[in-house]
mmCIF file with all atom_site columns, C-alpha atoms in Angstrom:
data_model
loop_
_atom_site.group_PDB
_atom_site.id
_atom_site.type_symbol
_atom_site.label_atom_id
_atom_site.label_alt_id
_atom_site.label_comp_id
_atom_site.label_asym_id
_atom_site.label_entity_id
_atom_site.label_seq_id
_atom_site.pdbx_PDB_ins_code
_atom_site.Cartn_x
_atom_site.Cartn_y
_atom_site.Cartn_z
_atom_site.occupancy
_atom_site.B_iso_or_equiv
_atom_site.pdbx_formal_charge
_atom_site.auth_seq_id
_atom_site.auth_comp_id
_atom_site.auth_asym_id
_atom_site.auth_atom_id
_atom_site.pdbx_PDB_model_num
ATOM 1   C CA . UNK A 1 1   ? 129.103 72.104  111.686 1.00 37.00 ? 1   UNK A CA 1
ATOM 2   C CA . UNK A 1 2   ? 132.738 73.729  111.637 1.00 38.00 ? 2   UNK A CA 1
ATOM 3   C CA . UNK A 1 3   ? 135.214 73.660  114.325 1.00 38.00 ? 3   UNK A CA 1
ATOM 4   C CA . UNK A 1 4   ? 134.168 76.820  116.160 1.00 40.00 ? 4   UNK A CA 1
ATOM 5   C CA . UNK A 1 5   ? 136.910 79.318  116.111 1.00 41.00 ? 5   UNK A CA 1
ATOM 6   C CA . UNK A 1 6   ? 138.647 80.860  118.790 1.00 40.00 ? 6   UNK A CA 1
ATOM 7   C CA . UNK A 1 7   ? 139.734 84.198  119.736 1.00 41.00 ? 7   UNK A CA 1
ATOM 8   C CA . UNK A 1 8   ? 143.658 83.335  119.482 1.00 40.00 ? 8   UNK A CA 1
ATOM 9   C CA . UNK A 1 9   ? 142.995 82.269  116.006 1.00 42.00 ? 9   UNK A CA 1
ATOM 10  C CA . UNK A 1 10  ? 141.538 85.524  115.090 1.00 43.00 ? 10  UNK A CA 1
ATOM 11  C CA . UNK A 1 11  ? 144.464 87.147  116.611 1.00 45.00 ? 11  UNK A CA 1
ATOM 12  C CA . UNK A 1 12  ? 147.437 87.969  113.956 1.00 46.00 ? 12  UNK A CA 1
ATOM 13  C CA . UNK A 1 13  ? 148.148 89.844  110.468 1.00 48.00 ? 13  UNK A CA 1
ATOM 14  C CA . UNK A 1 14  ? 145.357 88.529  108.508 1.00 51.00 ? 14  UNK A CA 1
ATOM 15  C CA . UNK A 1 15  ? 143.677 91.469  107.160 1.00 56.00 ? 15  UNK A CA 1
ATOM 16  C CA . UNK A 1 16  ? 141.818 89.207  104.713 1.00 64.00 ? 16  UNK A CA 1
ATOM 17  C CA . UNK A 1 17  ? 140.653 86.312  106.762 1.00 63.00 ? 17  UNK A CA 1
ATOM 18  C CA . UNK A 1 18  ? 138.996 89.480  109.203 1.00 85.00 ? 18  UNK A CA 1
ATOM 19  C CA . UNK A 1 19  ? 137.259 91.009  106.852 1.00 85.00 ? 19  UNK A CA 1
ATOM 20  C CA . UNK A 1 20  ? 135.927 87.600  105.643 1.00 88.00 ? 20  UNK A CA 1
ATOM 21  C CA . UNK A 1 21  ? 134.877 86.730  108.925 1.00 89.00 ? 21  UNK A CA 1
ATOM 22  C CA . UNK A 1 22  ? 133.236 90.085  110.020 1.00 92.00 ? 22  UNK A CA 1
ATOM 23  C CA . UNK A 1 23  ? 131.575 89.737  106.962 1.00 93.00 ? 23  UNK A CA 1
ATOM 24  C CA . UNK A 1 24  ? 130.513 85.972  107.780 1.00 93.00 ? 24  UNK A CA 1
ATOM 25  C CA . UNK A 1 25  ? 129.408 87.420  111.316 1.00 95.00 ? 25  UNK A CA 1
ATOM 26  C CA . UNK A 1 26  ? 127.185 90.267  109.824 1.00 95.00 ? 26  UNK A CA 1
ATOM 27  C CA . UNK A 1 27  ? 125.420 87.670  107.286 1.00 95.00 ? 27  UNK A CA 1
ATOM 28  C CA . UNK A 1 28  ? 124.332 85.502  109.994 1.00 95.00 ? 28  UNK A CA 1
ATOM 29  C CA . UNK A 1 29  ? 123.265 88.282  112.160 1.00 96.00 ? 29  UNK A CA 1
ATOM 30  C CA . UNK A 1 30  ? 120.873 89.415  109.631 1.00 96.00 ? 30  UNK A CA 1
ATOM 31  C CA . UNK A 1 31  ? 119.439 85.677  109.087 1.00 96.00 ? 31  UNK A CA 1
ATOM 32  C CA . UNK A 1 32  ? 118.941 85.733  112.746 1.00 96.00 ? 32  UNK A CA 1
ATOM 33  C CA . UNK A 1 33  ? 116.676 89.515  112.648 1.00 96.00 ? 33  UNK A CA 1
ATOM 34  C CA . UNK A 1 34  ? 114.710 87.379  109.569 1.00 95.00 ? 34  UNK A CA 1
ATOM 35  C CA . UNK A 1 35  ? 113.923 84.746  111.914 1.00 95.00 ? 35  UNK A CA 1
ATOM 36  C CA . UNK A 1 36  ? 114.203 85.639  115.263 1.00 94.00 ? 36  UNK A CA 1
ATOM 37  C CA . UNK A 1 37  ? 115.177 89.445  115.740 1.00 93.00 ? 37  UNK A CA 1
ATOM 38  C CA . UNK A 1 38  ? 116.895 91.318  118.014 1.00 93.00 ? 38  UNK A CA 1
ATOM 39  C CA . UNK A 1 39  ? 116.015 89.690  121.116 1.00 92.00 ? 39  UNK A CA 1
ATOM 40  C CA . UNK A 1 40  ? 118.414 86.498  119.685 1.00 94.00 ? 40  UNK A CA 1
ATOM 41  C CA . UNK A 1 41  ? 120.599 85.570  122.142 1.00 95.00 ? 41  UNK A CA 1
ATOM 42  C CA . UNK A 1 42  ? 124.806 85.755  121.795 1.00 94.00 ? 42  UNK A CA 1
ATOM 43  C CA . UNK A 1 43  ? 124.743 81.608  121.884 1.00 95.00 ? 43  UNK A CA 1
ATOM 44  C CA . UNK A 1 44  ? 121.723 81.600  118.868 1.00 95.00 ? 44  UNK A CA 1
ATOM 45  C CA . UNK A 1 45  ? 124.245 84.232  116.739 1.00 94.00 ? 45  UNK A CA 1
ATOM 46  C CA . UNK A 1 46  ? 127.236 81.875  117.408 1.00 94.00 ? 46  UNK A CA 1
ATOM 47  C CA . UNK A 1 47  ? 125.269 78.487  116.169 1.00 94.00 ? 47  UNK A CA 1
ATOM 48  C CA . UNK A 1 48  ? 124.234 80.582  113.289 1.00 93.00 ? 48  UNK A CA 1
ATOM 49  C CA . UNK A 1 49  ? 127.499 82.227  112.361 1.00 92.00 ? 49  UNK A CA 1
ATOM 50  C CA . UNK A 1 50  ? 129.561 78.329  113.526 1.00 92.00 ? 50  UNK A CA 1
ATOM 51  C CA . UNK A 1 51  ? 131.858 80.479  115.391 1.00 91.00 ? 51  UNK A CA 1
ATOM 52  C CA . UNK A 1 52  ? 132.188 80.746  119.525 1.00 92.00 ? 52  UNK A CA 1
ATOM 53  C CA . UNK A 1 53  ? 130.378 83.450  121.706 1.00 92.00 ? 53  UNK A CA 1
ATOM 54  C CA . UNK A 1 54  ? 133.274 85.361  122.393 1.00 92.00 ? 54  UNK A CA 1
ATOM 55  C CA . UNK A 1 55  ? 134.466 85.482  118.485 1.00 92.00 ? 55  UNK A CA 1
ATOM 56  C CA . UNK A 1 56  ? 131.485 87.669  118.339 1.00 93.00 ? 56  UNK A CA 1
ATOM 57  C CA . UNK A 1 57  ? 132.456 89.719  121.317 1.00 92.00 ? 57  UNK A CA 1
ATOM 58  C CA . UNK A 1 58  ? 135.892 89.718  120.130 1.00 91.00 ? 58  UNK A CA 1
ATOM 59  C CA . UNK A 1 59  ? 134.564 91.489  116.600 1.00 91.00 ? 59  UNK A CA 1
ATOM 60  C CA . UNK A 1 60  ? 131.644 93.375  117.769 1.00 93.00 ? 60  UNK A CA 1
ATOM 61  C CA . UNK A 1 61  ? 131.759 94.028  121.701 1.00 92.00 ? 61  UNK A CA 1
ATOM 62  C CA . UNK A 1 62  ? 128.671 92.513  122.065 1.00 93.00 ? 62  UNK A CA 1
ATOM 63  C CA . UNK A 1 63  ? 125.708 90.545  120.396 1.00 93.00 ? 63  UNK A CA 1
ATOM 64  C CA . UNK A 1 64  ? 123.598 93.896  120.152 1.00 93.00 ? 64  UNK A CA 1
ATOM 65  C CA . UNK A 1 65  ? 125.980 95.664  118.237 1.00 94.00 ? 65  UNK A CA 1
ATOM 66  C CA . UNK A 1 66  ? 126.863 92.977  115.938 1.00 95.00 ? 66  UNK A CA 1
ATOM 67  C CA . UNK A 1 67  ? 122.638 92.855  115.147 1.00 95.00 ? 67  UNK A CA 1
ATOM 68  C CA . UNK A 1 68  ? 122.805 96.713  114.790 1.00 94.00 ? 68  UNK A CA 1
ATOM 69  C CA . UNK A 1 69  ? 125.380 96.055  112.348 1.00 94.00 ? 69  UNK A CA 1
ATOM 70  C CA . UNK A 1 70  ? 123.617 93.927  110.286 1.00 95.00 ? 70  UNK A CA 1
ATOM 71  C CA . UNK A 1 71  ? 120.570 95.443  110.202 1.00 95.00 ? 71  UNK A CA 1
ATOM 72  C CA . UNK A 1 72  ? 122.186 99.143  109.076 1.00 93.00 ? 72  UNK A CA 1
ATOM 73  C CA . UNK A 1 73  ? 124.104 96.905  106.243 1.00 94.00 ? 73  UNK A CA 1
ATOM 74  C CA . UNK A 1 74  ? 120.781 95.358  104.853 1.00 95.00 ? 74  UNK A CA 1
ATOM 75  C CA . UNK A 1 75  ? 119.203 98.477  105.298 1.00 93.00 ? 75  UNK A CA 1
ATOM 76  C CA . UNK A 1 76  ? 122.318 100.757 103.333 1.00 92.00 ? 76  UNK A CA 1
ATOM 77  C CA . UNK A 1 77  ? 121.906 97.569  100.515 1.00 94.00 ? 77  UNK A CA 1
ATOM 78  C CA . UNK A 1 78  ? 118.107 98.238  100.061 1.00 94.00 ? 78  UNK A CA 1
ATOM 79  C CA . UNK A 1 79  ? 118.601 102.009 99.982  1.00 92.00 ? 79  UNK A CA 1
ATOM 80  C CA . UNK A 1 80  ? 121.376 101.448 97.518  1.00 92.00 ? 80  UNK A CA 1
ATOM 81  C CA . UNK A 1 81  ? 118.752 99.730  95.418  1.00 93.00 ? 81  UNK A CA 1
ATOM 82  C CA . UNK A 1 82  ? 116.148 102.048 96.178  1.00 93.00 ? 82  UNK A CA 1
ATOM 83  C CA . UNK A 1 83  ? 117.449 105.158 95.155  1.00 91.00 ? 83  UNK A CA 1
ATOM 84  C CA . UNK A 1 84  ? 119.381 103.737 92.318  1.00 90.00 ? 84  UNK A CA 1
ATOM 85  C CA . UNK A 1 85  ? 121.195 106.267 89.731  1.00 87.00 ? 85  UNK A CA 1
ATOM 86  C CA . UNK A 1 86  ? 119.653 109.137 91.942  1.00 88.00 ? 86  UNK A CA 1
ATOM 87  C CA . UNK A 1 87  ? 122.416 110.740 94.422  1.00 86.00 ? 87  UNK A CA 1
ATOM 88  C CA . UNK A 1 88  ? 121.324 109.684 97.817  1.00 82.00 ? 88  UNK A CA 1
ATOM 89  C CA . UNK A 1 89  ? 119.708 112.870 99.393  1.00 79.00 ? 89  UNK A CA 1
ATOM 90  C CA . UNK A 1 90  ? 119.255 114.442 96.078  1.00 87.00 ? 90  UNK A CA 1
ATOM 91  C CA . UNK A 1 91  ? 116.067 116.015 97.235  1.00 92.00 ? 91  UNK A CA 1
ATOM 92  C CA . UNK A 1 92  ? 113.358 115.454 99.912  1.00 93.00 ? 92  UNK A CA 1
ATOM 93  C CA . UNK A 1 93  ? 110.733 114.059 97.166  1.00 94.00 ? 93  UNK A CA 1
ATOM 94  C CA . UNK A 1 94  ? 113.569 111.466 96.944  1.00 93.00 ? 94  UNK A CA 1
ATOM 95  C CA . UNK A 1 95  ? 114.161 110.477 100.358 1.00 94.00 ? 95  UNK A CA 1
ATOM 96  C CA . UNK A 1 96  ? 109.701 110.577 100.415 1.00 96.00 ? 96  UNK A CA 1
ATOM 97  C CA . UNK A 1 97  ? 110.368 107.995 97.603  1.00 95.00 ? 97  UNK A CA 1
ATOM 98  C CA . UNK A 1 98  ? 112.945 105.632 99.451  1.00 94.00 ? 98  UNK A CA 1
ATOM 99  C CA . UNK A 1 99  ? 110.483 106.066 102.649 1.00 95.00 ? 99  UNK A CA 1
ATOM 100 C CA . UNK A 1 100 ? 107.549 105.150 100.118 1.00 97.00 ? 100 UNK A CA 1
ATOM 101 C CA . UNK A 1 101 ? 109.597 101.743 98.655  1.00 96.00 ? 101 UNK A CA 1
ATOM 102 C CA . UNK A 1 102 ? 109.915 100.347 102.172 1.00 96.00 ? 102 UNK A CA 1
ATOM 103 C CA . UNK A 1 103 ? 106.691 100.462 103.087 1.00 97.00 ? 103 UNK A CA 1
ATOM 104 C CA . UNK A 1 104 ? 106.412 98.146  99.703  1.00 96.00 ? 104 UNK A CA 1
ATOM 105 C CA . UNK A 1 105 ? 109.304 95.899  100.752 1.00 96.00 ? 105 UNK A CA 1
ATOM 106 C CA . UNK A 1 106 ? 107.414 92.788  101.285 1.00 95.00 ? 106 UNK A CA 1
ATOM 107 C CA . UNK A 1 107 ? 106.569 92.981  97.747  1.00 94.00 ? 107 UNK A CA 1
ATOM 108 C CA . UNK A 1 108 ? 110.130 93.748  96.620  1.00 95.00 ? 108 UNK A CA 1
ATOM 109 C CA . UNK A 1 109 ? 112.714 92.355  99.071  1.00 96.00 ? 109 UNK A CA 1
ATOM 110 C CA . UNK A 1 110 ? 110.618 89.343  101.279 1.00 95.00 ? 110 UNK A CA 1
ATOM 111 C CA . UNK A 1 111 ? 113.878 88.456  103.337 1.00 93.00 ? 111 UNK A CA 1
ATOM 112 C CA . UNK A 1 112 ? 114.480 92.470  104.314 1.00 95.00 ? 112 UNK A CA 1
ATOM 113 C CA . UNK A 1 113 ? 110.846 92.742  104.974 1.00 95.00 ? 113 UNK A CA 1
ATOM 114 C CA . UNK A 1 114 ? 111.486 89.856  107.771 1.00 95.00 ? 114 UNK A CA 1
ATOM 115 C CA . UNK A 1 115 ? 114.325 91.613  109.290 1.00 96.00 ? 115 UNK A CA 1
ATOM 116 C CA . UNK A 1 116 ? 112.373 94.723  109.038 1.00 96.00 ? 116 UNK A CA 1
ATOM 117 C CA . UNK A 1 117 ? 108.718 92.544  111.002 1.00 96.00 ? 117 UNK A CA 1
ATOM 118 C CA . UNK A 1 118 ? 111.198 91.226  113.826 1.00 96.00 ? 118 UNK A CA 1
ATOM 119 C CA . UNK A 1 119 ? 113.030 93.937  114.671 1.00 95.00 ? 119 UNK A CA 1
ATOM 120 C CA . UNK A 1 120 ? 110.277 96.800  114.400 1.00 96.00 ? 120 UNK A CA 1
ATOM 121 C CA . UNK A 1 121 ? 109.274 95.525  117.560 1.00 94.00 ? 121 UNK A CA 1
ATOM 122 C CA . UNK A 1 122 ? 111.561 97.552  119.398 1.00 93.00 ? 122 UNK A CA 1
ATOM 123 C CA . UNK A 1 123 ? 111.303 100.554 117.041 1.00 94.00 ? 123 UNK A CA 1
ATOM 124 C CA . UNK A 1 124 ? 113.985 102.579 119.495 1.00 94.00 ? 124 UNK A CA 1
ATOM 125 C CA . UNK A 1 125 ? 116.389 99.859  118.864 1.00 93.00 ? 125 UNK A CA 1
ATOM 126 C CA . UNK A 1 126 ? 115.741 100.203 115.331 1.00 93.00 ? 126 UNK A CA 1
ATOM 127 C CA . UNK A 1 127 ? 116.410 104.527 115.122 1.00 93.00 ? 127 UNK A CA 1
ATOM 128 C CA . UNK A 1 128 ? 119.273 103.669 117.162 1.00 91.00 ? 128 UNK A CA 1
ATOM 129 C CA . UNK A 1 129 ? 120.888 100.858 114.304 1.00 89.00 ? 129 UNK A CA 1
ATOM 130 C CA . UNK A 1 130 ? 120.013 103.349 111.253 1.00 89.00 ? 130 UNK A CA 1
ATOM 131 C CA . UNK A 1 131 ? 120.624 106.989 112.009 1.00 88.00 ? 131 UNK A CA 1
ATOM 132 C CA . UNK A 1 132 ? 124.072 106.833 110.492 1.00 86.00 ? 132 UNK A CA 1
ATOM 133 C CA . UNK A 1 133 ? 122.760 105.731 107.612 1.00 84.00 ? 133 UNK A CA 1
ATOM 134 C CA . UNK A 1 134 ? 119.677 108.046 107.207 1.00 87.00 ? 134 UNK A CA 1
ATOM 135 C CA . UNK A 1 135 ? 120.921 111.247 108.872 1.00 90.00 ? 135 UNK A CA 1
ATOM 136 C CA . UNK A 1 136 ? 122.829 112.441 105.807 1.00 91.00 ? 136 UNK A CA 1
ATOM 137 C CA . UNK A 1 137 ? 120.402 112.616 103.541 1.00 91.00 ? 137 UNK A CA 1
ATOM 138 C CA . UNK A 1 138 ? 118.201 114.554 105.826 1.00 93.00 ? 138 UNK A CA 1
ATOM 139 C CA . UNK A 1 139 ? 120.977 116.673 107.035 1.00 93.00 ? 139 UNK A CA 1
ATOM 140 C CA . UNK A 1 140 ? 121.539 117.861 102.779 1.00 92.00 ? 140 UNK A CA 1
ATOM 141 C CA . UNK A 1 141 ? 117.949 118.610 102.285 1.00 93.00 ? 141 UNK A CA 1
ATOM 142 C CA . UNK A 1 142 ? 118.361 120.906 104.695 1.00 92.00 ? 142 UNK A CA 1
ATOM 143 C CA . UNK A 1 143 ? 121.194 122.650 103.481 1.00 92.00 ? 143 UNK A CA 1
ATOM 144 C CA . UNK A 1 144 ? 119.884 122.802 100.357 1.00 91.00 ? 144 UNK A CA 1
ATOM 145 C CA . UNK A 1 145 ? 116.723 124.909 101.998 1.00 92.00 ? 145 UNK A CA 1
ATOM 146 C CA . UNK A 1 146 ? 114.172 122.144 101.181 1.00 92.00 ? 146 UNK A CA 1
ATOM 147 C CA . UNK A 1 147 ? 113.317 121.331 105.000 1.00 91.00 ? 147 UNK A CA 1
ATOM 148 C CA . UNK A 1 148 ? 113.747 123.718 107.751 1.00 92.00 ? 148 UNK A CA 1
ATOM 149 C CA . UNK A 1 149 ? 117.312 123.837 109.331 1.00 92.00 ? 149 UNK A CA 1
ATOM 150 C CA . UNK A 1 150 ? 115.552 125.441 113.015 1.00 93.00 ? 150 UNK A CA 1
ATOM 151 C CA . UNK A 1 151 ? 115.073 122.964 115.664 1.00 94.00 ? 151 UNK A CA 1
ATOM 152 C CA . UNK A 1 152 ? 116.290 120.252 113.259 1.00 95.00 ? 152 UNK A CA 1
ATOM 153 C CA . UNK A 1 153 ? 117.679 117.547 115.951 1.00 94.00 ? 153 UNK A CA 1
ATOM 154 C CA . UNK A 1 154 ? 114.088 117.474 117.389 1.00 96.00 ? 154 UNK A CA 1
ATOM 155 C CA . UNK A 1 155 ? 112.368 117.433 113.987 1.00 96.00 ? 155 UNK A CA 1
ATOM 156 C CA . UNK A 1 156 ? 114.750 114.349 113.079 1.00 95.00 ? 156 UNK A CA 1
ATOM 157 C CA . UNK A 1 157 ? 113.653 112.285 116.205 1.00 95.00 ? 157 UNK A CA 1
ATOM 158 C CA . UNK A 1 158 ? 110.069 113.406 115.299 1.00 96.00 ? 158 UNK A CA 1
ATOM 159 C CA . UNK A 1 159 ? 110.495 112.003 111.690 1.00 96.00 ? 159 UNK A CA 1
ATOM 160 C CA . UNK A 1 160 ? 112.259 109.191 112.832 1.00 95.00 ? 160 UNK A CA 1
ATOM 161 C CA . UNK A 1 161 ? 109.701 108.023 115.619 1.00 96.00 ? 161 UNK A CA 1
ATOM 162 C CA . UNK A 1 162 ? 107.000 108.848 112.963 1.00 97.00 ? 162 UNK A CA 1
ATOM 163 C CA . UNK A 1 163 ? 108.840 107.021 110.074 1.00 97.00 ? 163 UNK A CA 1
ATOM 164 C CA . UNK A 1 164 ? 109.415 103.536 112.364 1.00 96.00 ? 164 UNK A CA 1
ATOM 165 C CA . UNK A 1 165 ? 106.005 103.679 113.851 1.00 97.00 ? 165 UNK A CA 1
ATOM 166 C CA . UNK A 1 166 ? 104.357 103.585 110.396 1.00 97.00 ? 166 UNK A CA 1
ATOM 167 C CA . UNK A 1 167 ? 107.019 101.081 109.222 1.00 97.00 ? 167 UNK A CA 1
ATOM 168 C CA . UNK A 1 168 ? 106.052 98.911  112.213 1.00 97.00 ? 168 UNK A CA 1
ATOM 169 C CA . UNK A 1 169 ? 102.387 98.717  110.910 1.00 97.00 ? 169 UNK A CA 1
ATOM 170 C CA . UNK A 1 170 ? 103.188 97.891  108.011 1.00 97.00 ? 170 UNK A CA 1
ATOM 171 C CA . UNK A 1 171 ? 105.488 95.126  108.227 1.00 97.00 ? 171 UNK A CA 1
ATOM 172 C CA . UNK A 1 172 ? 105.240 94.027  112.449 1.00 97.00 ? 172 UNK A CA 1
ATOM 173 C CA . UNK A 1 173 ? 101.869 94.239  112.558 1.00 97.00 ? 173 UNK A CA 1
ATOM 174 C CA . UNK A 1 174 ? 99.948  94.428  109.592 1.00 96.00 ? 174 UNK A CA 1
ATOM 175 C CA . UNK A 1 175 ? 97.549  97.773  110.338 1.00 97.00 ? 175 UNK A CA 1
ATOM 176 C CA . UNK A 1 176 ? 98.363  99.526  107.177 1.00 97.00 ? 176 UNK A CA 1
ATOM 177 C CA . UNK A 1 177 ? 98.400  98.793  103.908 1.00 97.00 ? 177 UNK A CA 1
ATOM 178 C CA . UNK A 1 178 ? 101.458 100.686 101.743 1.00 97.00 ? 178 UNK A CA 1
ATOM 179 C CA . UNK A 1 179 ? 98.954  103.053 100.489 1.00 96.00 ? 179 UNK A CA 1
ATOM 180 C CA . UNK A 1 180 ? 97.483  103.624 103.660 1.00 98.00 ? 180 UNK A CA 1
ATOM 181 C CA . UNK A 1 181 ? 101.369 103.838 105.104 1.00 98.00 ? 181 UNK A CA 1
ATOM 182 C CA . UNK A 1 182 ? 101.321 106.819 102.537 1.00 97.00 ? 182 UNK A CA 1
ATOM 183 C CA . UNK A 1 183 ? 98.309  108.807 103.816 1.00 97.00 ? 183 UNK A CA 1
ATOM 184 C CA . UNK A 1 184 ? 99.651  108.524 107.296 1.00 98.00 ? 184 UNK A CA 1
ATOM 185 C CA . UNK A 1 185 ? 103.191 109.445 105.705 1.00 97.00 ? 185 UNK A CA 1
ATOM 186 C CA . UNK A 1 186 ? 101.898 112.804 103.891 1.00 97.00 ? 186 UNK A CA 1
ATOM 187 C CA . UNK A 1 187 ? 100.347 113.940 107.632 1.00 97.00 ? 187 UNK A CA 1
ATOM 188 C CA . UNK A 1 188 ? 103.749 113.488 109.384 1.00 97.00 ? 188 UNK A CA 1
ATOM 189 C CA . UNK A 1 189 ? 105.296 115.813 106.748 1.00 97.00 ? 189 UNK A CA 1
ATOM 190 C CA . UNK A 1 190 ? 103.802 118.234 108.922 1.00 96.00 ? 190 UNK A CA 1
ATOM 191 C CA . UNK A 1 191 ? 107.204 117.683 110.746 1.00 96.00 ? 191 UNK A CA 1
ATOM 192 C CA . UNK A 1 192 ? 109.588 119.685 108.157 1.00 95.00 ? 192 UNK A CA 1
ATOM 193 C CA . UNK A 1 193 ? 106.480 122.528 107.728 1.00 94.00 ? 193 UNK A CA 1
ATOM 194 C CA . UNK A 1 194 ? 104.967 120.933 104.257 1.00 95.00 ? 194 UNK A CA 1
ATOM 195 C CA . UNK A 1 195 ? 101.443 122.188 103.749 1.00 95.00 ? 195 UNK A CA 1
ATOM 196 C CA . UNK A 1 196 ? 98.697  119.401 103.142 1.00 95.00 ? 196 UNK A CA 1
ATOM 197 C CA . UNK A 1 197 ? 98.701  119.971 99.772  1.00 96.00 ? 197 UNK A CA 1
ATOM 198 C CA . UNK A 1 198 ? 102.034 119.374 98.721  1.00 95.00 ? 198 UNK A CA 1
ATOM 199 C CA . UNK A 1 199 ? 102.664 116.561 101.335 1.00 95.00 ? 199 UNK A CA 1
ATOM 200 C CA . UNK A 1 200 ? 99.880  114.876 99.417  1.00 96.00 ? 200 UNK A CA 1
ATOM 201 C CA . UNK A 1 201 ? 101.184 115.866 95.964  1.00 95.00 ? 201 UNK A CA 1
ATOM 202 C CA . UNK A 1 202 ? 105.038 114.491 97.483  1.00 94.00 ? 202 UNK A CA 1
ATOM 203 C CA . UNK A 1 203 ? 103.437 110.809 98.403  1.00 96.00 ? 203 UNK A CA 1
ATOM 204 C CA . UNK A 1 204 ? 101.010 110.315 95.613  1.00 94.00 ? 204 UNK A CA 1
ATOM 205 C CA . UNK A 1 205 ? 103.243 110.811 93.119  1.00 92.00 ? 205 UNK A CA 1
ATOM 206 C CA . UNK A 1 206 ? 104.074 107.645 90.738  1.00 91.00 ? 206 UNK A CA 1
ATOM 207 C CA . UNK A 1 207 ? 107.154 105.155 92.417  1.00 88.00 ? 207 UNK A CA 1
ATOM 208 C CA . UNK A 1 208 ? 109.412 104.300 90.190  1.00 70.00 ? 208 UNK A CA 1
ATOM 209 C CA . UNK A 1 209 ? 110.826 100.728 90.177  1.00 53.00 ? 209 UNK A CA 1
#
């Protein structure tokens, strides 16, 4: 183990060691969501990270936003991955698609999967880490007329309560399987006004890889 850095040492015009060390900070709060999750304590993040307690407050404010950090990072990686050469928010069949993928993470990305399983616990915590990241793409689809644009802020905390509870049996507690995550999926498109059949048509189609 390192010396543990202090906040003085942080202090100064060293644009490159900060980024280096937020960066160092985020990493370790995502191995502590794999292993723990977001009930880790401030002194489990420092051990992990080899850095003091208040390091982390001095970078983050607190322990909880430095885990909602990492968890939005892994999960803006994956969807990088996941939508691939498409535009993110290209079209709702694509963000189905992305949804689709992480109910298969365990398959494809074990160590997000982990992070997903621990902190799925407290699916509120979770909405609250990731709406920056998801919101966009919702927020397109509906300008481009593809989900309804009336009462959208409620249907987005409907989707997103539906999305994380689904997620949550998938990966915290093992009810569904990922094709059982997509039956349950093509129902809650009832949210943005899809009709049964093309909700099923939307999350039965083929996944790419």
């Amino acid at each position: 183990m390192g010396t543990k850095l202090s906040t003085q040492q942080l202090d100064g015009p060293y644009p490159t060691f900060t980024a280096r060390q937020r960066a160092t900070l985020i990493l370790a709060a995502q191995r502590v969501l794999a292993t723990i999750g977001p009930g880790a304590t401030v002194e489990q993040l420092a051990e992990q990270a080899d850095v003091s307690p208040a390091t982390i407050d001095n970078y983050f404010g607190n322990k909880d936003m430095l885990l909602m950090t990492g968890l939005d990072q892994s999960l803006r990686e994956w969807v990088d991955w996941a939508y691939g050469d498409i535009p993110k928010g290209e079209s709702l069949e694509a963000i189905i698609d992305v949804c689709r993928k992480l109910f298969r993470a365990g398959q494809t990305h074990p160590e997000f999967s982990h992070i997903l399983a621990n902190a799925l616990r407290n699916p509120d915590w979770v909405i609250e880490a990731v709406q920056d990241a998801a919101l966009p793409a919702l927020e397109h689809v509906a300008h481009l007329g593809q989900v309804p644009i009336d009462d959208f802020d409620q249907r987005t905390q409907l989707w997103a309560n539906a999305v994380a509870g689904i997620m949550r049996d998938v990966h915290t507690t093992g009810k569904l399987s990922p094709l059982a995550a997509d039956a349950s999926l093509e129902k809650a498109l009832a949210i943005w006004g899809l009709s049964p059949g093309v909700a099923k048509a939307i999350t039965s189609r083929p996944l790419g890889t």
